[in-house]
PDB file of N, CA, C and O in Angstrom:
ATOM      1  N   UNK A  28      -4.323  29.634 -25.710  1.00  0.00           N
ATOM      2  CA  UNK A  28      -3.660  28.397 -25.321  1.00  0.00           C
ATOM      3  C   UNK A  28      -2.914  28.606 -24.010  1.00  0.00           C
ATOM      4  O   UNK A  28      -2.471  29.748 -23.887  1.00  0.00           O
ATOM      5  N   UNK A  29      -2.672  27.782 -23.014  1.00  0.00           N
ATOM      6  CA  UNK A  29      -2.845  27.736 -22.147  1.00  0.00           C
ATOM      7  C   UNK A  29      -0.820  26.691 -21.892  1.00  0.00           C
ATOM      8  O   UNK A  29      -0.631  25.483 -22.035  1.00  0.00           O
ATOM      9  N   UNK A  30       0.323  27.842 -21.487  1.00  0.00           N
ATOM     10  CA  UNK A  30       1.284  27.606 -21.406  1.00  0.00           C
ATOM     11  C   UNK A  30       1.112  26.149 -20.481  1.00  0.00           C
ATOM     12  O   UNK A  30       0.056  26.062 -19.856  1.00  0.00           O
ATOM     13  N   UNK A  31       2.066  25.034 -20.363  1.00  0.00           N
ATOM     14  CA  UNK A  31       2.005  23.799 -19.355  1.00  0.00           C
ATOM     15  C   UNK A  31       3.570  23.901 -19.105  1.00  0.00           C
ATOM     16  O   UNK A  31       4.410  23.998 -19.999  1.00  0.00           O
ATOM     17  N   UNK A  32       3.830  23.863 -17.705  1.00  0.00           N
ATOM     18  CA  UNK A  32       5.285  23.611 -17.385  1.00  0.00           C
ATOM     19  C   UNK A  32       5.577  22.316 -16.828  1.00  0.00           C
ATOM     20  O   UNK A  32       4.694  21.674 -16.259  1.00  0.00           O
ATOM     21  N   UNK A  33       6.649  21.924 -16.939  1.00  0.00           N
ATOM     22  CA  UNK A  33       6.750  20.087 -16.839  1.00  0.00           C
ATOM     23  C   UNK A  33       7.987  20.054 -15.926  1.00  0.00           C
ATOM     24  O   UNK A  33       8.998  20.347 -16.564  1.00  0.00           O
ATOM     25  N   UNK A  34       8.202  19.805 -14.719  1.00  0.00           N
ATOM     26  CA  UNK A  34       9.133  19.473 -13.512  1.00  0.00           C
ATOM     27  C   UNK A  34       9.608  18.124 -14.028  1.00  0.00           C
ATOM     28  O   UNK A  34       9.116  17.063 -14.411  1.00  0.00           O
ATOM     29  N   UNK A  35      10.654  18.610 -13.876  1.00  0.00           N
ATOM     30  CA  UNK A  35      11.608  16.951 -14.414  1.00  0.00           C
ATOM     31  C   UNK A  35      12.166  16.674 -13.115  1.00  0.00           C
ATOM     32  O   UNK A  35      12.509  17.576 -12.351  1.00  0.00           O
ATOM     33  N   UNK A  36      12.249  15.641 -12.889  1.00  0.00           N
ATOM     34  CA  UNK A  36      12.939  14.920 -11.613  1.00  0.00           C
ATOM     35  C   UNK A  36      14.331  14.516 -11.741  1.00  0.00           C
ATOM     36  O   UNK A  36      14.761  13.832 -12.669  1.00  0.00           O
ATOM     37  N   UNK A  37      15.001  14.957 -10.790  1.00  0.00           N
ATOM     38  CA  UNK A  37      16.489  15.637 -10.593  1.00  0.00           C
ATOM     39  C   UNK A  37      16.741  13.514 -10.200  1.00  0.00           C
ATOM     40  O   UNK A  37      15.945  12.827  -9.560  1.00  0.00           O
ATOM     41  N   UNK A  38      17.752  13.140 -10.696  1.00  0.00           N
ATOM     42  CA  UNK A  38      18.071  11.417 -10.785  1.00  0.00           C
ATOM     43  C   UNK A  38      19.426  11.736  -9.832  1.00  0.00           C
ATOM     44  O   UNK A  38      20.105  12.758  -9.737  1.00  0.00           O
ATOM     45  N   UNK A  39      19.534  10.359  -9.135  1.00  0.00           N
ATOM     46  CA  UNK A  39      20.396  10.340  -8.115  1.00  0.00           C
ATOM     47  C   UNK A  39      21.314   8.838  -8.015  1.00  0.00           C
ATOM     48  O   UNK A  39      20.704   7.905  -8.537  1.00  0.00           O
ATOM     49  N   UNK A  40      22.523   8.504  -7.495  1.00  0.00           N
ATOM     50  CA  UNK A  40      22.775   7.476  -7.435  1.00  0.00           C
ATOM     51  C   UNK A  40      23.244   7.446  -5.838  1.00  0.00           C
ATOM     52  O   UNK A  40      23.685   8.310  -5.080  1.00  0.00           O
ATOM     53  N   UNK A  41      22.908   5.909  -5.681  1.00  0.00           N
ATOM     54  CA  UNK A  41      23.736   5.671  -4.170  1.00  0.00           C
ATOM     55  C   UNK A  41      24.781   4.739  -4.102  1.00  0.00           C
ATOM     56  O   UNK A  41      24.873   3.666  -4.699  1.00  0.00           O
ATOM     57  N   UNK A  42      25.664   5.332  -3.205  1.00  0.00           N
ATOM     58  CA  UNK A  42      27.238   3.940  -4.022  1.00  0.00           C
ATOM     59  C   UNK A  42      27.677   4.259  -2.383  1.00  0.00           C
ATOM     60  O   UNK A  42      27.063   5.015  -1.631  1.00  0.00           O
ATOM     61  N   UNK A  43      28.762   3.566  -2.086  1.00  0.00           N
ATOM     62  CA  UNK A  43      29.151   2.561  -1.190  1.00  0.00           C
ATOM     63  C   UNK A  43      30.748   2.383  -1.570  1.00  0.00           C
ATOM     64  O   UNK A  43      31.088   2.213  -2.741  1.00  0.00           O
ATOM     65  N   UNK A  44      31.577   2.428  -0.627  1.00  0.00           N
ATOM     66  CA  UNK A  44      32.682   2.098  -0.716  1.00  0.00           C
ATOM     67  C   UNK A  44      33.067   1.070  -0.081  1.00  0.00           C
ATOM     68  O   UNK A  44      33.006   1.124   1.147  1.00  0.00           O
ATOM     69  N   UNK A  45      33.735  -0.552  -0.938  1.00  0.00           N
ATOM     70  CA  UNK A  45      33.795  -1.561  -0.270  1.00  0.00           C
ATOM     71  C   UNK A  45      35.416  -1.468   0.300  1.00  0.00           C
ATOM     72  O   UNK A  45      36.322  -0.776  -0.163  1.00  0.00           O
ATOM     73  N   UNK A  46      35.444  -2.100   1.086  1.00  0.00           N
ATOM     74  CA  UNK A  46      36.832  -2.599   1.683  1.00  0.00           C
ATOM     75  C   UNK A  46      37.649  -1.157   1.796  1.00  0.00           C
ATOM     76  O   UNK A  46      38.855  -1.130   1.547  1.00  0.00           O
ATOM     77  N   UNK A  47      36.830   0.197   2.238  1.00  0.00           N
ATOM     78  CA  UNK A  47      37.691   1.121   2.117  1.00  0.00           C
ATOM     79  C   UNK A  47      38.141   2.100   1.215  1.00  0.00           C
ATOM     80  O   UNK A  47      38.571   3.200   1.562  1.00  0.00           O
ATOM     81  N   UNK A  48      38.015   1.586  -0.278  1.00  0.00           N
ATOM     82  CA  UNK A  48      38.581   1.309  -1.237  1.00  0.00           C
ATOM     83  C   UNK A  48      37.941   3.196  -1.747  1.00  0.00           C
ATOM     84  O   UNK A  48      36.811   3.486  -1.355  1.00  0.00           O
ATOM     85  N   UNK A  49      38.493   3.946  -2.316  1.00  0.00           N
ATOM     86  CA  UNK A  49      38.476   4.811  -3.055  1.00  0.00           C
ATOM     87  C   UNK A  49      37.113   4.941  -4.314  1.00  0.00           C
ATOM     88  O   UNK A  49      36.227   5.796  -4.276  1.00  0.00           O
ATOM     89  N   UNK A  50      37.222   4.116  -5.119  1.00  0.00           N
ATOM     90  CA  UNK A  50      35.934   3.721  -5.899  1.00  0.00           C
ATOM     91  C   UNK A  50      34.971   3.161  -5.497  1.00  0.00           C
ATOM     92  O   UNK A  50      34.931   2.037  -4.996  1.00  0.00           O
ATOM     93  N   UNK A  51      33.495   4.414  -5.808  1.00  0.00           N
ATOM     94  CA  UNK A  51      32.606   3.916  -5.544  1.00  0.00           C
ATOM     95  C   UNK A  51      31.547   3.214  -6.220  1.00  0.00           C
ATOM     96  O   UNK A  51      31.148   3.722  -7.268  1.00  0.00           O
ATOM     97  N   UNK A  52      30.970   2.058  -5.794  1.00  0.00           N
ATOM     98  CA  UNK A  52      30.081   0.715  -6.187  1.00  0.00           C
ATOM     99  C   UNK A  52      28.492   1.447  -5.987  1.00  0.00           C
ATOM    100  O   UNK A  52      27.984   1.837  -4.936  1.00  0.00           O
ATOM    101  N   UNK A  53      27.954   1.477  -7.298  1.00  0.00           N
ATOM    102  CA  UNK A  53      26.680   2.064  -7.162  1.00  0.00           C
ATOM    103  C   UNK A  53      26.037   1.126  -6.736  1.00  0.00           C
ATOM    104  O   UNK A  53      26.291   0.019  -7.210  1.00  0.00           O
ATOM    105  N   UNK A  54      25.059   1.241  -5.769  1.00  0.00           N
ATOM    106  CA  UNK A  54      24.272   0.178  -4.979  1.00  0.00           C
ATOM    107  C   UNK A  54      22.456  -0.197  -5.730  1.00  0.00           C
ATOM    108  O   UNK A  54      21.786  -1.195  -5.994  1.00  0.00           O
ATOM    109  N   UNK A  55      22.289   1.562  -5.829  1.00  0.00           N
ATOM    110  CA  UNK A  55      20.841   1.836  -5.913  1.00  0.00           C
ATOM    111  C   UNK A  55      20.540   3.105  -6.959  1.00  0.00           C
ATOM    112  O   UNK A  55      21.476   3.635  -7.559  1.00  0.00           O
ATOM    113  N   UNK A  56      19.686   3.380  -7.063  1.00  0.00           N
ATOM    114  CA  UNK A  56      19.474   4.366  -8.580  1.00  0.00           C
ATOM    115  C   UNK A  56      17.946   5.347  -7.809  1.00  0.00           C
ATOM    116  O   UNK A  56      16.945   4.661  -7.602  1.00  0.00           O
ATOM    117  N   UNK A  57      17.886   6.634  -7.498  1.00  0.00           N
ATOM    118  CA  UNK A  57      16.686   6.987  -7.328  1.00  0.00           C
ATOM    119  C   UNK A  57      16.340   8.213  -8.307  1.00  0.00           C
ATOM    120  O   UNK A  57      17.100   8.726  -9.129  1.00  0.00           O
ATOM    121  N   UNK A  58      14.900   8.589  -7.999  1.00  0.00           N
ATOM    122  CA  UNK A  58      14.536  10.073  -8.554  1.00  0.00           C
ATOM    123  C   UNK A  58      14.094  11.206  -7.211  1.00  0.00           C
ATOM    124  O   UNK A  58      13.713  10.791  -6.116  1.00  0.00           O
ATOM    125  N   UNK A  59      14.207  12.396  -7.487  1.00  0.00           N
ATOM    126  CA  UNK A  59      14.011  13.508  -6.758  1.00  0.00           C
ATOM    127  C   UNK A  59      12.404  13.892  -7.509  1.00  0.00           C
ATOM    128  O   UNK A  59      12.376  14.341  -8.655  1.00  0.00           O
ATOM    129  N   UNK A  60      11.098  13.652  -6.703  1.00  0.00           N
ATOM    130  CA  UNK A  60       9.942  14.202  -7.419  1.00  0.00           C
ATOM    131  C   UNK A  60       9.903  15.691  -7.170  1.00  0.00           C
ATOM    132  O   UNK A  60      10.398  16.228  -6.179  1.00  0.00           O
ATOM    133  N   UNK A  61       9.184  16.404  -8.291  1.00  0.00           N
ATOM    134  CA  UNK A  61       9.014  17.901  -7.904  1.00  0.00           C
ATOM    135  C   UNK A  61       8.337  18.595  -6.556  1.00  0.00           C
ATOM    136  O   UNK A  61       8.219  19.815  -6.434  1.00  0.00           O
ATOM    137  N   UNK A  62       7.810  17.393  -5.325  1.00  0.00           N
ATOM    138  CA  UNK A  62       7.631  17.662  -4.405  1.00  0.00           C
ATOM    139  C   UNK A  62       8.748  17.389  -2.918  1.00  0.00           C
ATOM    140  O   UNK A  62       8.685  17.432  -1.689  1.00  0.00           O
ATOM    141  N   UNK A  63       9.660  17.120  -3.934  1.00  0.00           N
ATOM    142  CA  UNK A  63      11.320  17.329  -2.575  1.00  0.00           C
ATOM    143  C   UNK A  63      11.049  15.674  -2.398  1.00  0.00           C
ATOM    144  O   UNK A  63      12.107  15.061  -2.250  1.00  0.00           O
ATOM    145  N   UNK A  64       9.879  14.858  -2.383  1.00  0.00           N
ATOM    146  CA  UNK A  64      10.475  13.217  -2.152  1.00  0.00           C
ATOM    147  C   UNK A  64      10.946  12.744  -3.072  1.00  0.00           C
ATOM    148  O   UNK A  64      11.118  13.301  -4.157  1.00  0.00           O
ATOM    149  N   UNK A  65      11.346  11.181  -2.656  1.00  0.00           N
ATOM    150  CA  UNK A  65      11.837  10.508  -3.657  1.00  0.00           C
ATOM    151  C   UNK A  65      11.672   9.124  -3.468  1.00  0.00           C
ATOM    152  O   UNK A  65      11.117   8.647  -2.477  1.00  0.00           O
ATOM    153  N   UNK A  66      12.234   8.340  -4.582  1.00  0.00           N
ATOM    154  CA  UNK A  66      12.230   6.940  -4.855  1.00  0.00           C
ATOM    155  C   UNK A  66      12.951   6.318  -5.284  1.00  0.00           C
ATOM    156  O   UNK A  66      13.185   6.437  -6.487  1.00  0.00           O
ATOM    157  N   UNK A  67      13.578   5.452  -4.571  1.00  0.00           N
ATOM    158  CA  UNK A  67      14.948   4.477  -4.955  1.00  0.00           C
ATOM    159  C   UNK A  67      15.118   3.317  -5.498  1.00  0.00           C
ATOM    160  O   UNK A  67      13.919   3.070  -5.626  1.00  0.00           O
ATOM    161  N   UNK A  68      15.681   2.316  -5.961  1.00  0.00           N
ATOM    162  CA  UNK A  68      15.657   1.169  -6.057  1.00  0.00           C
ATOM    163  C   UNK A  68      17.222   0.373  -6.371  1.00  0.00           C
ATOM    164  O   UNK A  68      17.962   0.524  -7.343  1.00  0.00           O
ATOM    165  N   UNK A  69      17.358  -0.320  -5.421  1.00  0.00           N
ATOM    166  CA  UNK A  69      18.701  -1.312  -5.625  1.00  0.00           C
ATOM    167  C   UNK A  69      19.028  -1.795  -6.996  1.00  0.00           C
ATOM    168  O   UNK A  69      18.345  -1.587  -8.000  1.00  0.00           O
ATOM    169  N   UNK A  70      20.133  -2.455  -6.933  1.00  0.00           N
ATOM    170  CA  UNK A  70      20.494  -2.632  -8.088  1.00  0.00           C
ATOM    171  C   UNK A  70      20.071  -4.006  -8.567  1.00  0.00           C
ATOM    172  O   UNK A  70      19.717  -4.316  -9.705  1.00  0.00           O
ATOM    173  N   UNK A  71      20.188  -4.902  -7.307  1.00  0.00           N
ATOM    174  CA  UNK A  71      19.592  -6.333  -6.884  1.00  0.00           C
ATOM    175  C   UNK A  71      17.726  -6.322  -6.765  1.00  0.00           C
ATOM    176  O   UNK A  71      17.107  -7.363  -6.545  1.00  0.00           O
ATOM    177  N   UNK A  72      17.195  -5.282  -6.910  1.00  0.00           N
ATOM    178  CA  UNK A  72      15.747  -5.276  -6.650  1.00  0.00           C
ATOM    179  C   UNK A  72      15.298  -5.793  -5.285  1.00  0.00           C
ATOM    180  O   UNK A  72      14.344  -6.536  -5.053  1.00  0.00           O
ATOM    181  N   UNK A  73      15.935  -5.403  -4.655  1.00  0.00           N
ATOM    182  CA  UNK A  73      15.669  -6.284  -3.617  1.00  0.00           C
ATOM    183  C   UNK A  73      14.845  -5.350  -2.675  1.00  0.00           C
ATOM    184  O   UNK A  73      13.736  -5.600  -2.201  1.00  0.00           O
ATOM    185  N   UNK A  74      15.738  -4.016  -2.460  1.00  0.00           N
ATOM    186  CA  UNK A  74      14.862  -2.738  -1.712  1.00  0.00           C
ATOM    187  C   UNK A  74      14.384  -1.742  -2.621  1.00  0.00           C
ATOM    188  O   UNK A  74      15.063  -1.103  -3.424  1.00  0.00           O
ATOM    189  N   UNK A  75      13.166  -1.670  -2.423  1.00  0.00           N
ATOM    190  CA  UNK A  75      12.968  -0.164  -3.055  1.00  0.00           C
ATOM    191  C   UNK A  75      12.047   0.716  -1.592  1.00  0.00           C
ATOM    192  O   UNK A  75      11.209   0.310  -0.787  1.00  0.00           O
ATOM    193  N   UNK A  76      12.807   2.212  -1.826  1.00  0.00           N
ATOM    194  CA  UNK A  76      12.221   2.848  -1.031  1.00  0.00           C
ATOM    195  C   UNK A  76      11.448   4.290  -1.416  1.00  0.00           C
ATOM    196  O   UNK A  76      11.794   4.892  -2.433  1.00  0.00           O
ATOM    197  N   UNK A  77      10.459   4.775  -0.611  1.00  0.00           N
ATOM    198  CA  UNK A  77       9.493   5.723  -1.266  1.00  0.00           C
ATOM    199  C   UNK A  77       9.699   6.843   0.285  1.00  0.00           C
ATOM    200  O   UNK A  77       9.120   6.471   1.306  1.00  0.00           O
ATOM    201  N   UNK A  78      10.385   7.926   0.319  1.00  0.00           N
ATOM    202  CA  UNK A  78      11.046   8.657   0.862  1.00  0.00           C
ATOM    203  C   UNK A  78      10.473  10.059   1.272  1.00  0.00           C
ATOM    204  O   UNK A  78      10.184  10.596   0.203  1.00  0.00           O
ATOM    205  N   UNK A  79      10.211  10.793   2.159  1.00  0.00           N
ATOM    206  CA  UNK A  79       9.715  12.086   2.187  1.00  0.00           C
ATOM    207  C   UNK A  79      11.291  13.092   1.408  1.00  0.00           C
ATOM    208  O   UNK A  79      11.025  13.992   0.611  1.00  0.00           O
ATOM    209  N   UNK A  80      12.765  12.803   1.745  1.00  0.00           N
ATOM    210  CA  UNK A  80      13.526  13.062   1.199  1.00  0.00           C
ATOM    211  C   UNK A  80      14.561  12.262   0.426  1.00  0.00           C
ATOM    212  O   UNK A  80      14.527  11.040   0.569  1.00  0.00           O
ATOM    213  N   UNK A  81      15.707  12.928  -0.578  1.00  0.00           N
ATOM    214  CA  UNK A  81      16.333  11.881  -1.004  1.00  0.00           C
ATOM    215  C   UNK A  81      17.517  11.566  -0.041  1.00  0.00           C
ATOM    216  O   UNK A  81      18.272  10.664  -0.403  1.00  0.00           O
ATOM    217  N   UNK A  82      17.805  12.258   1.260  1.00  0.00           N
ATOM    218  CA  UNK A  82      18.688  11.979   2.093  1.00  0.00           C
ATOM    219  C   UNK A  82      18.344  10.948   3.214  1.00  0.00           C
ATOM    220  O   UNK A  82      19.103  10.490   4.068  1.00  0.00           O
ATOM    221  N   UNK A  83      16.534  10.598   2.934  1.00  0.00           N
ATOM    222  CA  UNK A  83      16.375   9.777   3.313  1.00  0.00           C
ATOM    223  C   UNK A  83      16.642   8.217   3.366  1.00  0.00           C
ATOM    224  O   UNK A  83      16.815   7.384   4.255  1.00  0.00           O
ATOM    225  N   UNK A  84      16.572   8.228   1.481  1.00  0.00           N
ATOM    226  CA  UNK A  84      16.632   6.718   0.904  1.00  0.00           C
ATOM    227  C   UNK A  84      18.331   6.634   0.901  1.00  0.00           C
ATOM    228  O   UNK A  84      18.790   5.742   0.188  1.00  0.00           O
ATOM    229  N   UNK A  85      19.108   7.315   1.487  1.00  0.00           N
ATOM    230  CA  UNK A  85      20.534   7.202   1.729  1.00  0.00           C
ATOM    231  C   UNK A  85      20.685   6.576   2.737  1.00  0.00           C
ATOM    232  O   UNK A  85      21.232   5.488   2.919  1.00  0.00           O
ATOM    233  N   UNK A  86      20.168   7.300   3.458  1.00  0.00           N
ATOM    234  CA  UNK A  86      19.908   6.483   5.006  1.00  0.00           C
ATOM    235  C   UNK A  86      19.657   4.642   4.888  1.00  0.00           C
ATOM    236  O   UNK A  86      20.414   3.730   5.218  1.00  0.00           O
ATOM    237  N   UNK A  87      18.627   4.618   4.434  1.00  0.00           N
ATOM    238  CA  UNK A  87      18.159   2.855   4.247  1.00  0.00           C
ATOM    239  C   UNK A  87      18.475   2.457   3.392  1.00  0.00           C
ATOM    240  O   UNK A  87      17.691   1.742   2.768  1.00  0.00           O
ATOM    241  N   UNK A  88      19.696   2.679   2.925  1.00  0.00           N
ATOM    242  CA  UNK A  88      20.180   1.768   1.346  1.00  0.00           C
ATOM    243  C   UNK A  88      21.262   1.728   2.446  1.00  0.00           C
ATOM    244  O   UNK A  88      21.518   0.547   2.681  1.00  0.00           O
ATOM    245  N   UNK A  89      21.914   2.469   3.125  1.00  0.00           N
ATOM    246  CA  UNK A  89      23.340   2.735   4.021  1.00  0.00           C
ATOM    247  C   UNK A  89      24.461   2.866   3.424  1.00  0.00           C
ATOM    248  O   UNK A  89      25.479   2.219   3.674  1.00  0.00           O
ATOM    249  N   UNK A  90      24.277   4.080   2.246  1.00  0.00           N
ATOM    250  CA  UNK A  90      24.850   4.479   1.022  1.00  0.00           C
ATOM    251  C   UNK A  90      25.199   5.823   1.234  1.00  0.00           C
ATOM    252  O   UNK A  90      24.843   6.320   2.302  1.00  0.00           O
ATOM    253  N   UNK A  91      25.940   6.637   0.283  1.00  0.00           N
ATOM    254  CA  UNK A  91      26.305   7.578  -0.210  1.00  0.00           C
ATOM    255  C   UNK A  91      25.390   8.484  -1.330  1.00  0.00           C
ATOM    256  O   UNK A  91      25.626   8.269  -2.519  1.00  0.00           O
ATOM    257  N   UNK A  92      24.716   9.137  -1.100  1.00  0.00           N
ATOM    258  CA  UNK A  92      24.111   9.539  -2.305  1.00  0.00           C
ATOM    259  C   UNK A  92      24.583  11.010  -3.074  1.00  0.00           C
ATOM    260  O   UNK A  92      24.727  12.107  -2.535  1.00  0.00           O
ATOM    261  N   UNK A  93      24.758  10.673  -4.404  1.00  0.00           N
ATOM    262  CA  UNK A  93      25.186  11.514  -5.516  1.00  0.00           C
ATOM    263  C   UNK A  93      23.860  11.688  -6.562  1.00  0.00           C
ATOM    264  O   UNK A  93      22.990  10.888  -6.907  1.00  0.00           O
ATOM    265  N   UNK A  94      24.067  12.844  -6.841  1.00  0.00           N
ATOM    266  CA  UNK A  94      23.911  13.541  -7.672  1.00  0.00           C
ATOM    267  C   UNK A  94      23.927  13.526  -9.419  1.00  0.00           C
ATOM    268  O   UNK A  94      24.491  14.419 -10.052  1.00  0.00           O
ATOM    269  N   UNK A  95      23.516  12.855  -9.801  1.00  0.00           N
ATOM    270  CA  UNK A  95      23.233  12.996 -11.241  1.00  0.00           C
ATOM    271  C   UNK A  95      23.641  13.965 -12.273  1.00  0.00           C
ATOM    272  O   UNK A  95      24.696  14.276 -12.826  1.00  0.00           O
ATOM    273  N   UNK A  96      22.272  14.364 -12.329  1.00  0.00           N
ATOM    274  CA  UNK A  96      22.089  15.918 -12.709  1.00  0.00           C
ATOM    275  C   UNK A  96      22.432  17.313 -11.906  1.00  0.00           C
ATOM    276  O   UNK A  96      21.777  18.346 -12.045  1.00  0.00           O
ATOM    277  N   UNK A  97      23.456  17.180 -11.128  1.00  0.00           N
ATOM    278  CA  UNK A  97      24.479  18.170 -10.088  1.00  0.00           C
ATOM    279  C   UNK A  97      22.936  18.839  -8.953  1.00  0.00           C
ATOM    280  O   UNK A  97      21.719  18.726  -8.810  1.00  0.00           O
ATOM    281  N   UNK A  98      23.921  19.405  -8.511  1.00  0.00           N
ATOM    282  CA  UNK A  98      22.650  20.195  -7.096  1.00  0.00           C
ATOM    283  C   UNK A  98      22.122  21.474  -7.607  1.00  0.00           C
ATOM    284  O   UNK A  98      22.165  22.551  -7.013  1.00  0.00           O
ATOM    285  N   UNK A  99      21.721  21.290  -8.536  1.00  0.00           N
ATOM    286  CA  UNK A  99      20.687  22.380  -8.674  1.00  0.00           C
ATOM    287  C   UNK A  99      19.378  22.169  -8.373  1.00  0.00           C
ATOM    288  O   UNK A  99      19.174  20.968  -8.195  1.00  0.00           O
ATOM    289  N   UNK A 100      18.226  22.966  -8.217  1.00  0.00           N
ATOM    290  CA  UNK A 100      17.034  23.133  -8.118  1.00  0.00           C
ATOM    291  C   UNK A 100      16.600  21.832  -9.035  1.00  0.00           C
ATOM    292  O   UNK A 100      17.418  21.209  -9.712  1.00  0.00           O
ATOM    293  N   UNK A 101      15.027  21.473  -8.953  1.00  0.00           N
ATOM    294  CA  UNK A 101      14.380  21.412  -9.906  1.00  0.00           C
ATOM    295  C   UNK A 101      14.369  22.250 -11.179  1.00  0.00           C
ATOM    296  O   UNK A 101      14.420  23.480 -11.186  1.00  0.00           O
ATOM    297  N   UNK A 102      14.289  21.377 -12.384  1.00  0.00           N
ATOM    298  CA  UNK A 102      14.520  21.613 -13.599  1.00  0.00           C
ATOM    299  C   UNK A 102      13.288  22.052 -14.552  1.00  0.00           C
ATOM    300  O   UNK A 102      12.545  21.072 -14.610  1.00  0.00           O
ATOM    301  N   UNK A 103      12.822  22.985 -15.231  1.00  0.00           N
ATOM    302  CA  UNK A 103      12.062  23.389 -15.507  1.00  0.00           C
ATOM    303  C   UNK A 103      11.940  23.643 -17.098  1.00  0.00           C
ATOM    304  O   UNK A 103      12.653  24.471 -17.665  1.00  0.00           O
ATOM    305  N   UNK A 104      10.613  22.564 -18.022  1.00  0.00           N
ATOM    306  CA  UNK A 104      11.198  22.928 -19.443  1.00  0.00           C
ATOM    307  C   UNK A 104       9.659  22.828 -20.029  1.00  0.00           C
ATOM    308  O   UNK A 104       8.837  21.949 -19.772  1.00  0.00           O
ATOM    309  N   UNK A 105       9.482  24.119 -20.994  1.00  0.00           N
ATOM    310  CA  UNK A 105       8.466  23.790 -21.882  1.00  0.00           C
ATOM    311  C   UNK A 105       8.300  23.218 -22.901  1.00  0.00           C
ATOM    312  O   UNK A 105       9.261  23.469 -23.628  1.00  0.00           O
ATOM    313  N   UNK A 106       7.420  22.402 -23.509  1.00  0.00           N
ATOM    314  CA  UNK A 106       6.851  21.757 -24.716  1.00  0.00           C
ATOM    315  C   UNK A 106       7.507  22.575 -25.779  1.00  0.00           C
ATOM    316  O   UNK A 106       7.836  23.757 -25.688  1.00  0.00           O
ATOM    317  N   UNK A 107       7.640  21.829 -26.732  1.00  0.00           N
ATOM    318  CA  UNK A 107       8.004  22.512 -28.124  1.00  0.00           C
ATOM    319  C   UNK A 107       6.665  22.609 -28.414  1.00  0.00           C
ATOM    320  O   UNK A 107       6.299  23.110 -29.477  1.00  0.00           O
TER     321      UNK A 107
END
């Protein structure tokens, strides 16, 4: 039998600080694919973007992007 390893995609949020203000307003929701791109989408559906990086879809949301699942690597898990 023939081990399969499964890359989970590292989840990200993008938020925005209005009026200055200390608390941040999540804008957009993306994933990190196991090939370093990614994919975003507003909260309004209005933009979605398909990214060579996720510092990209930061850029065109004109957001802040965080971290989810913290800055580690890709995540790596076998089948039960």
């Amino acid at each position: 039998m023939i081990s399969a390893r499964f890359t989970v995609p590292r989840r990200f949020a993008l938020v925005h600080y209005p009026d200055g203000d200390d608390s941040p307003v999540v804008i957009a929701w993306g994933i990190e694919l196991p090939d370093g791109s990614a994919i975003s989408l507003s909260l309004d559906s209005q933009a979605v973007a398909l990214c060579s990086k996720a510092t990209h879809c930061e850029r065109i949301h004109g957001a802040e992007l965080v971290w989810i699942d913290g800055e580690l690597g890709n995540f790596e898990e076998r089948p039960s």
